[in-house]
Short mmCIF file of C-alpha atoms in Angstrom, two decimals:
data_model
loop_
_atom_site.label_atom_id
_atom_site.label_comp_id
_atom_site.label_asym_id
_atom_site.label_seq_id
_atom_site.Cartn_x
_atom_site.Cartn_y
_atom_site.Cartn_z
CA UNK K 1 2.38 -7.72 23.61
CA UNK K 2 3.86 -4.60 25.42
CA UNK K 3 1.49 -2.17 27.31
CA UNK K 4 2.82 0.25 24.55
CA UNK K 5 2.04 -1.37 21.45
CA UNK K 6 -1.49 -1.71 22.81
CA UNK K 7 -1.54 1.90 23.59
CA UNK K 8 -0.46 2.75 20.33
CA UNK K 9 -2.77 0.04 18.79
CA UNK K 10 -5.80 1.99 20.40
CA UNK K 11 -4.60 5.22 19.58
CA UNK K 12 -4.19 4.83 16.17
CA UNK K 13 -7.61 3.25 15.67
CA UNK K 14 -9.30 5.91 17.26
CA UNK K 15 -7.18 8.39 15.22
CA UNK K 16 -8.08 6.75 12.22
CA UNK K 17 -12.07 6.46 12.85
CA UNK K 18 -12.16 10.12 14.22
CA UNK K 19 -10.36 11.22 11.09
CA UNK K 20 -12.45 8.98 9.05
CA UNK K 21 -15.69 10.71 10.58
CA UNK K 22 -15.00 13.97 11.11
CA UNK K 23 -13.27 15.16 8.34
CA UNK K 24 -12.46 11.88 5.28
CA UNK K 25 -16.19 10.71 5.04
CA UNK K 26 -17.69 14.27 4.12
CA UNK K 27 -14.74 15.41 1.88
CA UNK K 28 -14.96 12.39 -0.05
CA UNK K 29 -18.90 11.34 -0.24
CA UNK K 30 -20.40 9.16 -1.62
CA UNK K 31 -17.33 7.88 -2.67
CA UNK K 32 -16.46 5.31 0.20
CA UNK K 33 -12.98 5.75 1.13
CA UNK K 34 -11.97 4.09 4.41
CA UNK K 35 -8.73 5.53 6.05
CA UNK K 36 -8.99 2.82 8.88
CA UNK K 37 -9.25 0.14 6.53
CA UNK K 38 -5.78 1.64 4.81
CA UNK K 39 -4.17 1.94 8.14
CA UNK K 40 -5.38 -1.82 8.69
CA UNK K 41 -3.51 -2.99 4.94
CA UNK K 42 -0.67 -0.92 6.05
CA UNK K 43 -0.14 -2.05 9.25
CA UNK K 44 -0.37 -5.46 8.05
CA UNK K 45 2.34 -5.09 5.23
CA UNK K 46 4.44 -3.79 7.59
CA UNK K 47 3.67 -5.82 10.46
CA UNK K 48 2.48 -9.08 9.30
CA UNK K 49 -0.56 -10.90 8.87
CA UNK K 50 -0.87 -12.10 12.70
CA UNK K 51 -1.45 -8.09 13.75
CA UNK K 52 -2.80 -7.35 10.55
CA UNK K 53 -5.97 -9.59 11.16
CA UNK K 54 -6.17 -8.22 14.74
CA UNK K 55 -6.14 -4.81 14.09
CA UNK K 56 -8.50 -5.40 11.39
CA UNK K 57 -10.94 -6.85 13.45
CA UNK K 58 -10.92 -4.47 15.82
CA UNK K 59 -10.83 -1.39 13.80
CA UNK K 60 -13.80 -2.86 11.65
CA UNK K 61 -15.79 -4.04 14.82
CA UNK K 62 -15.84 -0.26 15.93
CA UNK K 63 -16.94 1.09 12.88
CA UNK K 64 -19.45 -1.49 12.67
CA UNK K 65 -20.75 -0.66 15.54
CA UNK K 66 -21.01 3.36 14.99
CA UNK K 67 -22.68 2.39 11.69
CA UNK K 68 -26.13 1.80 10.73
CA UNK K 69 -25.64 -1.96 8.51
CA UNK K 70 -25.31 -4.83 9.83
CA UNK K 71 -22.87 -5.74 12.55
CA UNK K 72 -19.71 -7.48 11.70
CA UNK K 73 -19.38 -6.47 7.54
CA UNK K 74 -16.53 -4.03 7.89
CA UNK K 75 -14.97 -6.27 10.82
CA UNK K 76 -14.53 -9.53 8.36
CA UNK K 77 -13.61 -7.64 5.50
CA UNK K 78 -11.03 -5.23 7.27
CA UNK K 79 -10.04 -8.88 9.06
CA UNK K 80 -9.39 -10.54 5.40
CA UNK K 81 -7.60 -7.36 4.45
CA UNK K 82 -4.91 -7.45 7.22
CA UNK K 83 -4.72 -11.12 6.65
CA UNK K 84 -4.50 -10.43 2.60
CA UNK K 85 -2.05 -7.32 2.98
CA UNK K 86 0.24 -9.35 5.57
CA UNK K 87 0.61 -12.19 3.66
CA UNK K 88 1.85 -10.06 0.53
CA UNK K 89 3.81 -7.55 2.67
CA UNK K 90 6.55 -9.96 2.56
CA UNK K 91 7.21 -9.82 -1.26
CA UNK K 92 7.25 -5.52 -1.54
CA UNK K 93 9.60 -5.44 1.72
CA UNK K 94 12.13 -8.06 0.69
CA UNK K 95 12.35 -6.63 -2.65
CA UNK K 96 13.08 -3.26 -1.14
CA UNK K 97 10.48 -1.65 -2.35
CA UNK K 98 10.15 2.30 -1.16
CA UNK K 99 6.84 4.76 0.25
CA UNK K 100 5.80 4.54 -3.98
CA UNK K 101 5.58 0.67 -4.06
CA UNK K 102 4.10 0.06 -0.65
CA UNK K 103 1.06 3.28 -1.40
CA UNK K 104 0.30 1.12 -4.75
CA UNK K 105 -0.12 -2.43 -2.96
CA UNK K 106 -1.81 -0.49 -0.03
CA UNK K 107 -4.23 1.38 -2.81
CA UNK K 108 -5.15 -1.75 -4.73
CA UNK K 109 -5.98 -3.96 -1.76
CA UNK K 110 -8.19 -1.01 -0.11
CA UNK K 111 -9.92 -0.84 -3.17
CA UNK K 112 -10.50 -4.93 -2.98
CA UNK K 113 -11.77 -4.46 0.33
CA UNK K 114 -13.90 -2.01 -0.21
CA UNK K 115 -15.81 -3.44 -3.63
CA UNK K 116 -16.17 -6.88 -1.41
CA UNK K 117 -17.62 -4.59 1.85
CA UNK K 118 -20.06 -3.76 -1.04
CA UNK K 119 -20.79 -6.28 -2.20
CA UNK K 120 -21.02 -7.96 0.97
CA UNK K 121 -23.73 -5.17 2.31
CA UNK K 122 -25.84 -5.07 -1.15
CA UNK K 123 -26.07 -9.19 -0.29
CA UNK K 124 -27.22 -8.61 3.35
CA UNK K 125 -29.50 -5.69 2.30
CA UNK K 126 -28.04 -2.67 3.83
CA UNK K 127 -29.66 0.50 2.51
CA UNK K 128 -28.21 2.48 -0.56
CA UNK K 129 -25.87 -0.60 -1.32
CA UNK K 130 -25.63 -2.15 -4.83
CA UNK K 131 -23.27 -4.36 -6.98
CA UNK K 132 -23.32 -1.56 -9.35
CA UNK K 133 -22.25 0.99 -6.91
CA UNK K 134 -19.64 -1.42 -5.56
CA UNK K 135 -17.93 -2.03 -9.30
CA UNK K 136 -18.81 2.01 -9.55
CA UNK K 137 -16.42 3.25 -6.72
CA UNK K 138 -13.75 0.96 -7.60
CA UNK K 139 -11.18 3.33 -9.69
CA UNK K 140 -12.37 6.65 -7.56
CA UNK K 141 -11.77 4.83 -4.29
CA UNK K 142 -8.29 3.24 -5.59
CA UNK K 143 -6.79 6.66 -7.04
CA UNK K 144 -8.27 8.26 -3.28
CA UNK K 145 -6.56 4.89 -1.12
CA UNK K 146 -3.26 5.72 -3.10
CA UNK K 147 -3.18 9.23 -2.31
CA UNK K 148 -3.61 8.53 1.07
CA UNK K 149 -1.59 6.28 1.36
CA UNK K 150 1.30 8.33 0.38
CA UNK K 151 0.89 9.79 3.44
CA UNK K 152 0.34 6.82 5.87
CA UNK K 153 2.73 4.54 5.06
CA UNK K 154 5.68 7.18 6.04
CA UNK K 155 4.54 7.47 9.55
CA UNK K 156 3.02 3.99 10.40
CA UNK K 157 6.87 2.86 9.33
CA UNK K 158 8.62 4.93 11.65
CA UNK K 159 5.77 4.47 14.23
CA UNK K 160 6.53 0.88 13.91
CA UNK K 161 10.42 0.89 13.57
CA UNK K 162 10.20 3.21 16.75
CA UNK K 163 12.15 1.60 20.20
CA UNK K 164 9.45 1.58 22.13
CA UNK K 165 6.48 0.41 20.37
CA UNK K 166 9.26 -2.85 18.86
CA UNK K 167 8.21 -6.04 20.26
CA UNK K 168 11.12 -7.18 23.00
CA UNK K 169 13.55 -8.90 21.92
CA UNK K 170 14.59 -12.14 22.89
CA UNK K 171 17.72 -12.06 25.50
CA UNK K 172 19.95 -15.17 25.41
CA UNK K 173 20.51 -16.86 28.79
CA UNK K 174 21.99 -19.82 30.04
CA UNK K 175 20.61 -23.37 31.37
CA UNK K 176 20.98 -23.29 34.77
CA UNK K 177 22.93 -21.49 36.77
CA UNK K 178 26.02 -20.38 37.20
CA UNK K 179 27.35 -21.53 40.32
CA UNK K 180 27.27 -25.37 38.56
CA UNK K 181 29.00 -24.08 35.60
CA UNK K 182 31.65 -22.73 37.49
CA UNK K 183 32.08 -25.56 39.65
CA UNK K 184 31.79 -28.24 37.25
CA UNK K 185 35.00 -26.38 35.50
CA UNK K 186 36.40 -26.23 38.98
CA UNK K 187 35.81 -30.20 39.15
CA UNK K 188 37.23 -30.72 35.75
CA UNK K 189 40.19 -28.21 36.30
CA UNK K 190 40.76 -30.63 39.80
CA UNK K 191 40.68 -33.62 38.20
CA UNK K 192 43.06 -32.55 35.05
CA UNK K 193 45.73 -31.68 37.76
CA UNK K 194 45.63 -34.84 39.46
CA UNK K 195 45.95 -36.56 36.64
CA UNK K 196 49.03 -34.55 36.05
#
């Protein structure tokens, strides 16, 4: 991994969770949309399920931390949601499916995730957390996700098509070097005339 994807990586994270703080999380109360968790799913359609998973980890291991439940809830369901949108990516992306198809996928698995994060913190006892309120916020936060997502997936796409943040690719080289290649033709080229 380049020194650029990683910056980016970061970048976007914090983008995400200072977006998701500042301005998303008050807008939208009590409803619980999570605009890191859609940047995870996207990323992870896009990107695959091996950086999907990472990011999600990471993303949900800093929110965990800035929260008040328990540690590691939004970390292992934002991890299962990279893993989850990666693994599915593969279908809308072959099929050539535009900004319309990839917002719906996007929308319905940041939905998922976030009636199993509630689920998961009504089981571990976090304050104000139900199954009720989970099954509650499913539609609300899935009509929200797809909105939003309308507007993500454009620029992770190009942010991830983009020369510089590309992985490298790989460069074809030869066994061994060149100097033997030449003179092995040399040899054969030798041997051919004095056989002639």
């Amino acid at each position: 991994m380049t020194v650029t994807r990683v910056a980016s990586a970061v970048a976007g994270i914090l983008t995400a969770l200072l977006l998701q703080a500042s301005l998303l999380g008050p807008l939208t109360f009590p409803v619980p949309v999570s605009l890191p968790a859609l940047l995870v799913i996207v990323v992870g359609i896009y990107a695959g399920p091996g950086i999907g998973m990472a990011l999600g980890f990471a993303t949900g291991l800093l929110a965990d931390l800035g929260s008040d439940h328990p540690a590691g809830a939004q970390a292992l369901c934002w991890l299962a949601a990279g893993l989850v949108a990666g693994m599915l990516g593969g279908l809308p992306l072959q099929r050539g499916y535009g900004t319309r198809g990839v917002a719906a996928l996007a929308a319905l698995l940041g939905a998922a995730t976030s009636g199993v994060l509630g689920l998961l913190l009504a089981i571990l006892g976090s304050h104000a957390a139900t199954a009720m309120l989970a099954l509650t916020y499913l539609i609300p936060v899935g009509l929200t996700d797809a909105l939003l997502a309308l507007a993500l997936v454009p620029p992770v796409r190009a942010l991830l098509r983009a020369q510089g943040i590309r992985p490298p690719r790989p460069t074809a080289r030869l066994i061994g070097s060149t100097d033997r290649l030449i003179g092995s033709a040399d040899r054969l080229i030798g041997s051919a005339d004095a056989l002639g």
